[in-house]
Amino acid sequence: RKDRNEIAHEYSFNQDEVVDSINLIFNRVDKIIEIYDIIYKYCFEKFEFVRDSEVLNMQN
């Protein structure tokens, strides 16, 4: 949660902090994509509008 807050809610003017936050995202991109895929799969199975949407349906 601390990392997420630093990335999403901190508006730092300190260049080193910004670089550290970007590196944190980069180093965790595999986990971020994994979480996204799980959420997408759930929504695809649960909500018809996701399956029917040309924009949301990545299966097309």
Short mmCIF file of C-alpha atoms in Angstrom, two decimals:
data_model
loop_
_atom_site.label_atom_id
_atom_site.label_comp_id
_atom_site.label_asym_id
_atom_site.label_seq_id
_atom_site.Cartn_x
_atom_site.Cartn_y
_atom_site.Cartn_z
CA ARG A 1 0.00 0.00 0.00
CA LYS A 2 2.83 2.42 0.82
CA ASP A 3 4.34 1.89 -2.64
CA ARG A 4 0.98 2.40 -4.32
CA ASN A 5 0.41 5.60 -2.39
CA GLU A 6 3.84 6.90 -3.30
CA ILE A 7 3.19 6.26 -6.97
CA ALA A 8 -0.44 7.32 -7.19
CA HIS A 9 -0.82 10.10 -4.64
CA GLU A 10 2.51 11.75 -4.11
CA TYR A 11 3.26 14.75 -6.29
CA SER A 12 6.91 15.05 -5.57
CA PHE A 13 9.05 17.81 -6.94
CA ASN A 14 12.11 15.81 -5.95
CA GLN A 15 13.54 14.26 -9.11
CA ASP A 16 15.08 11.32 -7.24
CA GLU A 17 11.72 10.39 -5.71
CA VAL A 18 10.04 10.51 -9.11
CA VAL A 19 12.74 8.29 -10.62
CA ASP A 20 12.44 5.86 -7.70
CA SER A 21 8.66 5.67 -8.19
CA ILE A 22 9.00 5.00 -11.92
CA ASN A 23 11.60 2.32 -11.24
CA LEU A 24 9.28 0.76 -8.66
CA ILE A 25 6.52 0.49 -11.27
CA PHE A 26 8.93 -0.91 -13.85
CA ASN A 27 10.26 -3.52 -11.41
CA ARG A 28 6.74 -4.68 -10.57
CA VAL A 29 5.19 -4.54 -14.02
CA ASP A 30 4.81 -8.33 -14.24
CA LYS A 31 2.79 -8.39 -11.02
CA ILE A 32 0.71 -5.39 -12.13
CA ILE A 33 -0.13 -7.14 -15.42
CA GLU A 34 -0.92 -10.38 -13.59
CA ILE A 35 -3.40 -8.56 -11.33
CA TYR A 36 -4.95 -6.79 -14.32
CA ASP A 37 -5.37 -10.10 -16.17
CA ILE A 38 -7.13 -11.67 -13.17
CA ILE A 39 -9.51 -8.72 -12.87
CA TYR A 40 -10.17 -8.67 -16.62
CA LYS A 41 -10.89 -12.41 -16.71
CA TYR A 42 -13.34 -12.06 -13.83
CA CYS A 43 -15.13 -9.14 -15.51
CA PHE A 44 -15.19 -10.93 -18.87
CA GLU A 45 -16.84 -13.98 -17.31
CA LYS A 46 -19.19 -12.00 -15.05
CA PHE A 47 -20.38 -9.08 -17.19
CA GLU A 48 -21.98 -9.46 -20.58
CA PHE A 49 -21.22 -5.85 -21.55
CA VAL A 50 -17.48 -6.64 -21.38
CA ARG A 51 -17.90 -9.60 -23.71
CA ASP A 52 -20.08 -7.55 -26.08
CA SER A 53 -17.89 -4.45 -26.13
CA GLU A 54 -15.57 -3.93 -29.08
CA VAL A 55 -13.35 -1.82 -26.84
CA LEU A 56 -13.31 -3.97 -23.70
CA ASN A 57 -13.35 -7.39 -25.30
CA MET A 58 -9.70 -8.24 -25.94
CA GLN A 59 -10.79 -11.68 -27.17
CA ASN A 60 -11.93 -10.24 -30.53
#
